Short mmCIF file of C-alpha atoms in Angstrom, two decimals:
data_model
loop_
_atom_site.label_atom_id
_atom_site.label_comp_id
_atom_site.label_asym_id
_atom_site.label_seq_id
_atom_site.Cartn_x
_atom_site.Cartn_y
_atom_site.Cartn_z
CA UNK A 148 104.43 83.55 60.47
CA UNK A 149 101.37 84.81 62.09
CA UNK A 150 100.57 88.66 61.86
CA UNK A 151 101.08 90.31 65.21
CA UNK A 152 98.58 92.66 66.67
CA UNK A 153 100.20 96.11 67.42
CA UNK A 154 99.75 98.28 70.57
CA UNK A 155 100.59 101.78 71.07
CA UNK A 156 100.66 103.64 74.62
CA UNK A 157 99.77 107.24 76.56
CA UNK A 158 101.03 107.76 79.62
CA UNK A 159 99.53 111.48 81.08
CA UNK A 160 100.82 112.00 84.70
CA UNK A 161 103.46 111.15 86.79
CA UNK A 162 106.86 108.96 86.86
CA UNK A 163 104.64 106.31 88.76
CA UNK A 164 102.33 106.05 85.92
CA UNK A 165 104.93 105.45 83.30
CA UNK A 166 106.82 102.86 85.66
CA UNK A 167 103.12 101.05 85.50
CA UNK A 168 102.95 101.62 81.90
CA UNK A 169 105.86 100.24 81.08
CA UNK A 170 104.78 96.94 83.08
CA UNK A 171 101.57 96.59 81.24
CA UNK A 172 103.16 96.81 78.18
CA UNK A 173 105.33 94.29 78.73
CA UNK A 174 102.64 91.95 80.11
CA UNK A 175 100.77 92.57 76.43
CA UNK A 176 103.82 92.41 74.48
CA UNK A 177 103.75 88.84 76.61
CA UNK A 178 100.47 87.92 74.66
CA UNK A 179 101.74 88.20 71.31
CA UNK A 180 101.51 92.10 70.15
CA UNK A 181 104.12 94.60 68.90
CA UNK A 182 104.92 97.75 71.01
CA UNK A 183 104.99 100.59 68.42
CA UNK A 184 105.31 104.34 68.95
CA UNK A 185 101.74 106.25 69.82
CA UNK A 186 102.41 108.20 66.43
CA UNK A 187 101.71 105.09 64.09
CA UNK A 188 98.81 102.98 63.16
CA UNK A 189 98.20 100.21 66.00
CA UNK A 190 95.48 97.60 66.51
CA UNK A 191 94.87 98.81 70.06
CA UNK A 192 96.12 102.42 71.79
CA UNK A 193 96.28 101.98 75.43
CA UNK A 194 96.01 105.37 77.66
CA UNK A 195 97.38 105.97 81.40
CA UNK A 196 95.63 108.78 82.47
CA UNK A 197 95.96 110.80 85.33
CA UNK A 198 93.37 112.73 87.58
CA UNK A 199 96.20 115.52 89.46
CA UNK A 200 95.74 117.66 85.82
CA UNK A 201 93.64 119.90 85.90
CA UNK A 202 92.09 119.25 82.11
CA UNK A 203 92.38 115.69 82.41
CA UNK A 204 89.12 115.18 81.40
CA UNK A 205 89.91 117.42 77.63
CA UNK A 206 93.41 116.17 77.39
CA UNK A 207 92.17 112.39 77.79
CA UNK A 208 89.42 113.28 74.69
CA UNK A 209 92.20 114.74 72.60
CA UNK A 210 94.72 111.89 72.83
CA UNK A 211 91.77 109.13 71.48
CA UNK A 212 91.14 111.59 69.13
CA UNK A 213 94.43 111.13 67.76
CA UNK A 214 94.23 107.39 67.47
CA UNK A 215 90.78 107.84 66.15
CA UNK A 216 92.56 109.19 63.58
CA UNK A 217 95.31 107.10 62.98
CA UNK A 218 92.43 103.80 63.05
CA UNK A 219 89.53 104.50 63.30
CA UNK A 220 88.71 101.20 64.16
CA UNK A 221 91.55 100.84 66.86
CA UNK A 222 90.79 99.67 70.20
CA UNK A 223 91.00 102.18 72.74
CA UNK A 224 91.43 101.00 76.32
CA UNK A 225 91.88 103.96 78.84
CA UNK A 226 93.32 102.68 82.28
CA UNK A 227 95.03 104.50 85.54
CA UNK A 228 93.50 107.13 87.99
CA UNK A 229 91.34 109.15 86.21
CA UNK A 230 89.41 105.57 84.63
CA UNK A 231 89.49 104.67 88.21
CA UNK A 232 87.43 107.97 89.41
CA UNK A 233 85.60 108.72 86.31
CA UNK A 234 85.21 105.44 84.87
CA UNK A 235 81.46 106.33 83.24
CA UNK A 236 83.14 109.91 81.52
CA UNK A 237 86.04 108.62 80.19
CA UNK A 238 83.78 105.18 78.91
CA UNK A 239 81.09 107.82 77.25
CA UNK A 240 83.86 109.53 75.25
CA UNK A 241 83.62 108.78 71.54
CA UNK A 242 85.93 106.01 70.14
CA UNK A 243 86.94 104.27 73.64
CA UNK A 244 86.07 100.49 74.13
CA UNK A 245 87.64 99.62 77.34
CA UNK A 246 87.66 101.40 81.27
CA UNK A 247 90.01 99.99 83.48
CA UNK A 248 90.58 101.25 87.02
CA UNK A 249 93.00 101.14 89.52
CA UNK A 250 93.20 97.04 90.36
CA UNK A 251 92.33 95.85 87.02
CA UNK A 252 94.94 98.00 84.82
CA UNK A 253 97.38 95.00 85.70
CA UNK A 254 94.88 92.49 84.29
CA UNK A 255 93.95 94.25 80.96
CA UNK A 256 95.25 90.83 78.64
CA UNK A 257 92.38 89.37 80.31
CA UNK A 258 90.07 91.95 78.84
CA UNK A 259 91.60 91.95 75.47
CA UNK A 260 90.85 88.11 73.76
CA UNK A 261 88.46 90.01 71.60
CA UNK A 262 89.42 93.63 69.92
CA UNK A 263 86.02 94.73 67.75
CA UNK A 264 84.71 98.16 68.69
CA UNK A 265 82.18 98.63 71.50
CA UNK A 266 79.46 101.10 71.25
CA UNK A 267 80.20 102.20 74.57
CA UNK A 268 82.89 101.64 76.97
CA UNK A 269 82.93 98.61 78.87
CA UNK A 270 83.45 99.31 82.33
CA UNK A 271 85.70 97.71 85.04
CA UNK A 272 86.74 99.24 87.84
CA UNK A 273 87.16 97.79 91.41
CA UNK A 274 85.55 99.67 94.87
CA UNK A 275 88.91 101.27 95.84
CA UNK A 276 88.67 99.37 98.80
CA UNK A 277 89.58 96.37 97.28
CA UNK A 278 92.74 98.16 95.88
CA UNK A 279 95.23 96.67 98.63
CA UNK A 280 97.38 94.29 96.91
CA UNK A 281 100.22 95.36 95.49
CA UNK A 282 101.93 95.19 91.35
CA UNK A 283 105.63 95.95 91.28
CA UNK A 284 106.68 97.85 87.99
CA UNK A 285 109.56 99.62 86.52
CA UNK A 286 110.00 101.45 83.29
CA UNK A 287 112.27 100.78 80.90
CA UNK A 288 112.31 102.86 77.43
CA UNK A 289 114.76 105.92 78.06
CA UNK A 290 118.05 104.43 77.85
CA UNK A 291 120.17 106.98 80.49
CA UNK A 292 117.40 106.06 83.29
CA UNK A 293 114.10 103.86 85.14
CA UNK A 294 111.36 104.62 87.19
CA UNK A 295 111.19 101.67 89.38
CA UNK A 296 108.07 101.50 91.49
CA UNK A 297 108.56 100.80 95.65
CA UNK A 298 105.11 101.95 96.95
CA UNK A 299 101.83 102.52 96.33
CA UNK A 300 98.61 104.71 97.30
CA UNK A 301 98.14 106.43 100.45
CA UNK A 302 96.70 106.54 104.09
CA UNK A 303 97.21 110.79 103.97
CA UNK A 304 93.96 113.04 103.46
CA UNK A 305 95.09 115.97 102.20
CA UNK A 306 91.94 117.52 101.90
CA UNK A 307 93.05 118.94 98.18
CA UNK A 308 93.87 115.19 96.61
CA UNK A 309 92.02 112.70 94.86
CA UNK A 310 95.08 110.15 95.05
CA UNK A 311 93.70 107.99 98.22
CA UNK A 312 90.54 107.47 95.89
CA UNK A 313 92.13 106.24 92.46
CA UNK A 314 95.08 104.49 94.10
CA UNK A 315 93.56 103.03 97.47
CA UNK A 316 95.65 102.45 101.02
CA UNK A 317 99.66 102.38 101.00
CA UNK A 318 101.27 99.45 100.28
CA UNK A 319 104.80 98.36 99.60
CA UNK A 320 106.49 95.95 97.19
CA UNK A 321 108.84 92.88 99.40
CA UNK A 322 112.36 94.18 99.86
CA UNK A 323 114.02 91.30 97.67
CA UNK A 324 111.41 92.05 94.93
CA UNK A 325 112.80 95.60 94.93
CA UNK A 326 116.17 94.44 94.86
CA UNK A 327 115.66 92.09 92.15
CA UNK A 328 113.83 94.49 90.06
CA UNK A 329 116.82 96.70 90.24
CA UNK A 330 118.99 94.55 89.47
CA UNK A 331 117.05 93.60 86.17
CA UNK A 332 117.33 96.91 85.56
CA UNK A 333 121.37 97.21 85.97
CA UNK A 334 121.50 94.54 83.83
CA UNK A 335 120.35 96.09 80.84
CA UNK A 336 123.12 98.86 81.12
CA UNK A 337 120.73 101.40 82.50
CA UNK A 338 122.74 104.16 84.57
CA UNK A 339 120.01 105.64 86.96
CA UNK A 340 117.39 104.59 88.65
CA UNK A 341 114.25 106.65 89.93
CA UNK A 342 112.52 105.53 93.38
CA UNK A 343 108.76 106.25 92.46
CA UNK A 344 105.79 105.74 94.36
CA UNK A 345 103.02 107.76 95.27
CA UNK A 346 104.29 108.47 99.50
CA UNK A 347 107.76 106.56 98.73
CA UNK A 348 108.68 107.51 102.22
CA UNK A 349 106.09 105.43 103.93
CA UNK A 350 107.88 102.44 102.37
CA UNK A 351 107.28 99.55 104.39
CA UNK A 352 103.66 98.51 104.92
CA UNK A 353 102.88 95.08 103.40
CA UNK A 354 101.67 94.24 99.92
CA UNK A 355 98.16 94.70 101.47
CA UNK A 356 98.47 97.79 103.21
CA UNK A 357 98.80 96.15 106.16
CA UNK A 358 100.77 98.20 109.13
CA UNK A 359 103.49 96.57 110.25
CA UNK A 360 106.23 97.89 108.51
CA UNK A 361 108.91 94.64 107.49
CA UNK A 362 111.23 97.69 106.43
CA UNK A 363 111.83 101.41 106.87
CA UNK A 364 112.41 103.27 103.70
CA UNK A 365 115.64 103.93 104.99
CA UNK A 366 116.41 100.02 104.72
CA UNK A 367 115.20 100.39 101.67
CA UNK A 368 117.89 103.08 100.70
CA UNK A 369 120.30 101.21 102.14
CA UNK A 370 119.99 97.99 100.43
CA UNK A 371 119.56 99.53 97.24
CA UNK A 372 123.08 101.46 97.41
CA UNK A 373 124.65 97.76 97.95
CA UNK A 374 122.91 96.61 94.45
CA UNK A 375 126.06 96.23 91.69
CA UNK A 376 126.03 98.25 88.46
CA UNK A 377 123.90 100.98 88.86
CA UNK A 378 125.56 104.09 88.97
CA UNK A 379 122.95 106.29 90.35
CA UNK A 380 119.92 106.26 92.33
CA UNK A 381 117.70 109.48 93.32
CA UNK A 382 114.85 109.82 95.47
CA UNK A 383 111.85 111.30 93.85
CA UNK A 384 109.57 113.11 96.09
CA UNK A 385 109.36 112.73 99.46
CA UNK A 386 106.63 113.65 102.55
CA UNK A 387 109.16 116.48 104.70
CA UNK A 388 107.55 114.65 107.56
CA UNK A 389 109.05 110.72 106.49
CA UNK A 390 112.33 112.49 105.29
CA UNK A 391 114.44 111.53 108.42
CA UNK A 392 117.93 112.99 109.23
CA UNK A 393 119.12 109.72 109.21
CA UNK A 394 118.34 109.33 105.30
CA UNK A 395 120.09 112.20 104.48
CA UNK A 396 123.21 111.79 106.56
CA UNK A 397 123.23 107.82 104.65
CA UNK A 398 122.65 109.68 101.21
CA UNK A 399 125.57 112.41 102.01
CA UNK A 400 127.72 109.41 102.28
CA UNK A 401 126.19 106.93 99.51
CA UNK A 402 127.61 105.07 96.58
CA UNK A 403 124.86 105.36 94.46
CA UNK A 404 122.11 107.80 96.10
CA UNK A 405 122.53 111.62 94.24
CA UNK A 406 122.27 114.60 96.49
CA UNK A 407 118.91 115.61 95.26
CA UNK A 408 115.80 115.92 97.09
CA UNK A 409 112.46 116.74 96.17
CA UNK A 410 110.03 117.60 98.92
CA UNK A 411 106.50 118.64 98.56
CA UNK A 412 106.36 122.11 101.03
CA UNK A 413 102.48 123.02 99.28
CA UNK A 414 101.89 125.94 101.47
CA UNK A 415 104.84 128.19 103.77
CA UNK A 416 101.43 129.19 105.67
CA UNK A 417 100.97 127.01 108.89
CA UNK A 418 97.59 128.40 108.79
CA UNK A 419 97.32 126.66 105.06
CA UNK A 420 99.13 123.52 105.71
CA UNK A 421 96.62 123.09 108.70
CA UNK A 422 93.76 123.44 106.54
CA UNK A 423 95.25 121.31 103.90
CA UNK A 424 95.55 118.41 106.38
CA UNK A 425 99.13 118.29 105.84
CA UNK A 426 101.19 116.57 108.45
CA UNK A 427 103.85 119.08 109.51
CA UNK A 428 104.10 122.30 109.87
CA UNK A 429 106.55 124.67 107.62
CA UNK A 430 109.16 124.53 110.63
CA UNK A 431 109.78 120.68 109.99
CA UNK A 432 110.48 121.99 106.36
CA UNK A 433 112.81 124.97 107.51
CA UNK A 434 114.88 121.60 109.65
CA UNK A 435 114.70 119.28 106.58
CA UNK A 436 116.37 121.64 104.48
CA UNK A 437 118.89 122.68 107.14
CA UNK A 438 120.04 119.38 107.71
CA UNK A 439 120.50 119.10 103.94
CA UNK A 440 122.73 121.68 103.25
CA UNK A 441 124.73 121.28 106.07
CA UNK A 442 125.50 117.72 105.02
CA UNK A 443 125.26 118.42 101.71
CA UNK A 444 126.09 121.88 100.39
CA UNK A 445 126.04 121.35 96.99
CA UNK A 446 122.44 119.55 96.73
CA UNK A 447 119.55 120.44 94.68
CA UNK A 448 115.99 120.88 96.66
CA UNK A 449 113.27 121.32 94.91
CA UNK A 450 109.81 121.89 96.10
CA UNK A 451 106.24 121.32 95.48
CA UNK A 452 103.83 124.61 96.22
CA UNK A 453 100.27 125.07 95.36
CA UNK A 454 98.81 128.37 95.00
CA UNK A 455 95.49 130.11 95.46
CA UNK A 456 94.19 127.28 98.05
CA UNK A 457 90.85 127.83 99.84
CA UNK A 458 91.26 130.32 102.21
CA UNK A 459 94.65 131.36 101.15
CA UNK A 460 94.90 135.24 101.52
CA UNK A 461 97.12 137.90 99.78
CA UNK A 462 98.84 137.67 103.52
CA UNK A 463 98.97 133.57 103.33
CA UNK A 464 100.01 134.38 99.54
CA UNK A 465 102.96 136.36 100.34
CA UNK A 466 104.01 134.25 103.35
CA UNK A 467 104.96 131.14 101.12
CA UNK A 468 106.59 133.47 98.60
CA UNK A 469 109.02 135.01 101.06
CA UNK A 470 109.45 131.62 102.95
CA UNK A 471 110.53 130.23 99.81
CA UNK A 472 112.65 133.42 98.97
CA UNK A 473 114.77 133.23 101.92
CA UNK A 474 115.53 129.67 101.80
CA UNK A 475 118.17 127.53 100.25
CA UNK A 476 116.42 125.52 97.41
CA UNK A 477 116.56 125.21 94.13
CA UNK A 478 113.30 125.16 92.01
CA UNK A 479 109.80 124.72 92.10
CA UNK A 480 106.91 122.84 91.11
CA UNK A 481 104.40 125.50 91.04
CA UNK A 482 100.84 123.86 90.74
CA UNK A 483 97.52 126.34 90.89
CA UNK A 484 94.91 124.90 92.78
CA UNK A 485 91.99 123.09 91.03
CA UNK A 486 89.11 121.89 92.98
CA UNK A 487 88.19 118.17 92.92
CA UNK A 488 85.19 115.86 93.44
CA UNK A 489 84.61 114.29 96.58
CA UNK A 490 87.70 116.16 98.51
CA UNK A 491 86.94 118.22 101.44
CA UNK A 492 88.37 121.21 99.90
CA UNK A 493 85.85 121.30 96.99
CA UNK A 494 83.51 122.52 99.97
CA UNK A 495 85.54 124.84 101.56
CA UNK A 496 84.64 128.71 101.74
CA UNK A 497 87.19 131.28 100.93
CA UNK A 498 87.43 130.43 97.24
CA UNK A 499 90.24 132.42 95.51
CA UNK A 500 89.14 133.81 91.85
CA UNK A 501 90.70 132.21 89.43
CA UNK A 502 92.26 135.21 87.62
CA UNK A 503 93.94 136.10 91.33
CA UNK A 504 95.55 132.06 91.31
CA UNK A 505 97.09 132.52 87.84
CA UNK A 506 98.76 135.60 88.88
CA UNK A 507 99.96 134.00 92.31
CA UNK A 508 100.97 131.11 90.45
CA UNK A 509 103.10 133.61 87.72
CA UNK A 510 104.94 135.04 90.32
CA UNK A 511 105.86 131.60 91.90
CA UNK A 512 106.92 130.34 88.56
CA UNK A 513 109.46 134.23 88.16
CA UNK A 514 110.58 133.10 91.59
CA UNK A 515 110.93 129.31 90.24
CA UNK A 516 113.41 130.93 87.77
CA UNK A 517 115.07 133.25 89.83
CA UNK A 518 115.99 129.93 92.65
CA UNK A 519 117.47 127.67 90.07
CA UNK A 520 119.71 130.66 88.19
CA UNK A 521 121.11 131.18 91.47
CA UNK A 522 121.09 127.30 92.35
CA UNK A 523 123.32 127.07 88.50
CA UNK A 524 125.48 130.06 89.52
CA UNK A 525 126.52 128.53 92.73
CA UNK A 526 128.08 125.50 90.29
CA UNK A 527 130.03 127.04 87.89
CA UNK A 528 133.38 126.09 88.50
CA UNK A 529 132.68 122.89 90.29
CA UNK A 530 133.47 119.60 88.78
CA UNK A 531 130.62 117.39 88.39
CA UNK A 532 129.23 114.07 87.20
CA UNK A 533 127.04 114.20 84.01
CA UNK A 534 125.19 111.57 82.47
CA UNK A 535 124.12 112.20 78.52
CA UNK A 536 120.83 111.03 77.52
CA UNK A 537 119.91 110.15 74.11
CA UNK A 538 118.33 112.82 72.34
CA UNK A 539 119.86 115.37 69.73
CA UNK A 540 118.48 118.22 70.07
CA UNK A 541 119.23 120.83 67.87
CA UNK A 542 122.88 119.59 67.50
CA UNK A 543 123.25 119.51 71.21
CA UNK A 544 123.54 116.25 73.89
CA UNK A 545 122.09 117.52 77.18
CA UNK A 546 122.83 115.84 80.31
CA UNK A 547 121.64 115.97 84.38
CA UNK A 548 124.98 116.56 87.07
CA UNK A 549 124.57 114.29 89.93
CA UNK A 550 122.69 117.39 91.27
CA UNK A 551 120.41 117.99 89.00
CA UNK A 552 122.65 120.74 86.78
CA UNK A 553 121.03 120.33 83.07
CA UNK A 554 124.16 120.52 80.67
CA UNK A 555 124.39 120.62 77.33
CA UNK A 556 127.70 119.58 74.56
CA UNK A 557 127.64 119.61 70.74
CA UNK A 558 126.19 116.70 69.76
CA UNK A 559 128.16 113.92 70.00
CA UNK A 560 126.35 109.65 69.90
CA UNK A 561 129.09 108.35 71.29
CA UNK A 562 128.17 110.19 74.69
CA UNK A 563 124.79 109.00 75.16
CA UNK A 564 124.04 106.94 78.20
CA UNK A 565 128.03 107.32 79.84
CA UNK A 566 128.85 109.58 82.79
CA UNK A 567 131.75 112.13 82.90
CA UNK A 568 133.18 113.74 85.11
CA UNK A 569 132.94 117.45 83.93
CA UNK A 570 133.82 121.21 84.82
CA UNK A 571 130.71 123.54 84.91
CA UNK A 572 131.82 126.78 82.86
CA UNK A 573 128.88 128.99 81.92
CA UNK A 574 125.21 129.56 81.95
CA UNK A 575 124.19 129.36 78.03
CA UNK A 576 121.45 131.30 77.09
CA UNK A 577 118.59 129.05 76.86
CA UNK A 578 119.29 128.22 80.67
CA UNK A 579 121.32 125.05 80.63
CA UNK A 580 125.13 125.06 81.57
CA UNK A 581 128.27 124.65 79.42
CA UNK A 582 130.79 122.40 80.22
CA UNK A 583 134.52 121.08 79.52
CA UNK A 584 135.29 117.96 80.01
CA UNK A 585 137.66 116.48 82.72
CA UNK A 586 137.20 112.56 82.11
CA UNK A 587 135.36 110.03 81.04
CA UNK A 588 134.03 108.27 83.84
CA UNK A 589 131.86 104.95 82.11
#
C-alpha cells in the first residue's frame, strides 16, 4: 500500500470561498492525498484567502505560521482573492511555496507533481481579464448544510470593493449543472442548501460572462424548489436592486426556499450610496423590505452597512442609524470601512479618522443587538422548524428556525442533522432561544 500524501485546508472569507474550497479539495483528494484537519501534521496546507478583511495581509502570515509549525517542511500553497491581488506579498511571506490566483486555484494538481520547498513563492496568477470562464463548486463538510456556488465575479464598481479585480466579470454556472449539483448534494442526506455567489442575483450571464442571460435568477429559484430531497434552500445575499417582487412573492409560497433574506443596504445616505456607486437608492431598500413583510411577516432581513465611508458625515452617520432604526429587519452586518488599492475610494477626500469609524461602527453593532432581540421576541410563541447541527457545545445542540431563530436543547446526538417542528419559549441568556418540542419532522 503506497503512503498517501496528506493535505490540510484554510478557508478566510466568505461562504463562496469555502464552496471553492471544498471543490479543490476534492479535485486533490482525486490525485491521491488524504484530507486531514488544518490542526495536524500534513504534507501540504492549502490557504483560501480573502482580500474584503481588513488584516488579510497579518491573518494570511499567521495561519502559515501555524503550519510552519506543525512541518516545517510542509508545502504551503496560498490561493483565492487576496493571491489573486497580492500575488508578490503573499509569495514573499516566509514558508509559502505556491501563489495561485483567481483562474488557476482550480488547476492547483497541476502545480503540485513536485512538493520540495521553494525559496520563494512561485507565482501564478492570470490578468483578471482572462478570468471569464466559469468552475462550479459546492461544499460539503458540515453535515446540517452546503454552500453551493451559482455565480461568479462582478460587472458592479462599487468604488469601495476590490471583488471585480480578484474575481473578474459575472458569470453563471448552466442551469442543469446547478440542478445536478444539488441534487448530488440531496443525495448525501444534506438538509439545506446555501445559494452563494459573489452578485447571486445577476444569475444568468453565460459561463464567460457573456450577456445574454439563458436564465433569470428567478428561474433559477424556481427550478431549484422542484429538486427532490432537500428540505431547505436560502438565499444568501442579494443586490436590493436584482431582488424582484416576483422572487419574494415565489419564496412566500415555496417548498423549499426559507423566508430569509439578506440584502446588502451599505449606506441609508442617498448622498453615500451615490458616492459609493451603488445602484439604487435607499428608497428601493425601504420597497424591498415592504414587500417582504407584507408577504412574509415572520421573515428575517438582515443587512449589510458599512460605516465611516469617505465623505460620510456625523449627519450621513446618523441618517443610516435611524433609517435602520425605524425599519423592520432583523440584524446587521456591520463592516468599518477600510481603504483598498486601486479602488476609487482609496482617493477620495473626506477621510473619516479612524477612532470616529470604530465608534460609528460600536453603535451599529448596540443597534445590531437591539434589532435581532426584538426580531427573537416577536417569535416566542410561534411554532417553528429547526434543524440541529452537529456540534455539542457545552452540553447544548443549537439549531437555525426556518427564519433564522438560533435555538438551543440539551444535548442530545440523536438530533443532529433532523428538522422539528418546535415551539419558541424563551430568550436564554446567552441570546439563543429555548424551545419545546412539538414533532419530529425528518
Amino acid at each position: 500500500m503506497e503512503n498517501r500524501k496528506k493535505v490540510a485546508f484554510y478557508t478566510l472569507g466568505c461562504k463562496l470561498n469555502f464552496s471553492e474550497t471544498s471543490t479543490i479539495a476534492r479535485s486533490i483528494q482525486d490525485e491521491g492525498f488524504d484530507r486531514v484537519d488544518f490542526e495536524e501534521v500534513a504534507d501540504m496546507y492549502v490557504i483560501n484567502t480573502c482580500s474584503v478583511t481588513e488584516n488579510a495581509d497579518k491573518q494570511f502570515k499567521q495561519i502559515v505560521k501555524k503550519a510552519m509549525k506543525l512541518n516545517s517542511k510542509a508545502f504551503v500553497a496560498a490561493v483565492g482573492c487576496y493571491a489573486q491581488l497580492k500575488p508578490e506579498e503573499l509569495a514573499a511571506v516566509d514558508g509559502v511555496d505556491l501563489v495561485l490566483g483567481a483562474t488557476e486555484k482550480f488547476k492547483i494538481k497541476d502545480y503540485i507533481n513536485d512538493l520540495s520547498k521553494n525559496d520563494m513563492g512561485e507565482v501564478h496568477s492570470c490578468e483578471i481579464s482572462e478570468a471569464d470562464f466559469y468552475v462550479g463548486s459546492y461544499s460539503i463538510g458540515d453535515r446540517t448544510r452546503a454552500f453551493l456556488k451559482v455565480q461568479d465575479g462582478c460587472d458592479y464598481k462599487c468604488t469601495y470593493c476590490t471583488i471585480p479585480l480578484a474575481r473578474g466579470i459575472s458569470r453563471s454556472d448552466e442551469l442543469e449543472n446547478v440542478l445536478k449539483n444539488a441534487k448530488d448534494i440531496s443525495a448525501q442526506n444534506i438538509k439545506e442548501i446555501v445559494l452563494t455567489g459573489v452578485n447571486i442575483g445577476d444569475y444568468g450571464k453565460g459561463e464567460f460572462g457573456n450577456k445574454k442571460h439563458e436564465h433569470t435568477f428567478l428561474e433559477l429559484v424556481q427550478e431549484l424548489d422542484k429538486v427532490e430531497g432537500i428540505e431547505r434552500l436560502r438565499i444568501s445575499s442579494i443586490e436590493p436592486n436584482l431582488l424582484k417582487n416576483e422572487t419574494i412573492e415565489f419564496v412566500s409560497k415555496s417548498r423549499t426556499f426559507v423566508p430569509h433574506f439578506h440584502i446588502p443596504l451599505q449606506s441609508g445616505s442617498n448622498d453615500i450610496l451615490k458616492l459609493m456607486k451603488r445602484r439604487y437608492l435607499r428608497e428601493v431598500y425601504t420597497e424591498r423590505v415592504n414587500k417582504i413583510r407584507e408577504v412574509m411577516p415572520h421573515a428575517c432581513i438582515g443587512v449589510d452597512v458599512i460605516v465611516g465611508f469617505p465623505g460620510e458625515t456625523d449627519e450621513h452617520f446618523l441618517e443610516t442609524y435611524n433609517f435602520l432604526n425605524e425599519m423592520d429587519i432583523s440584524y446587521l452586518h456591520v463592516f468599518t470601512y477600510s481603504e483598498r488599492d486601486n479602488t476609487e475610494a482609496a482617493d477620495m477626500s473626506g477621510v473619516v479618522p479612524t477612532n470616529v469609524r470604530a465608534k460609528r461602527s460600536k453603535m451599529m453593532r448596540g443597534l445590531s443587538v437591539k434589532k435581532r432581540r426584538a426580531f427573537y421576541e416577536s417569535q416566542l410563541g410561534s411554532n417553528r422548524t429547526v434543524l440541529f447541527e452537529s456540534e455539542n457545545k457545552e452540553g447544548y445542540i443549537h439549531g437555525f428556525t426556518e427564519n433564522y431563530v438560533k435555538v438551543k436543547t440539551p444535548w442530545n446526538p440523536e438530533l443532529v442533522n433532523t428538522l422539528h417542528e418546535i415551539n419558541l419559549t424563551k430568550i436564554d441568556e446567552d441570546g439563543s432561544v429555548r424551545i419545546d418540542f412539538v414533532s419530529a419532522l425528518v
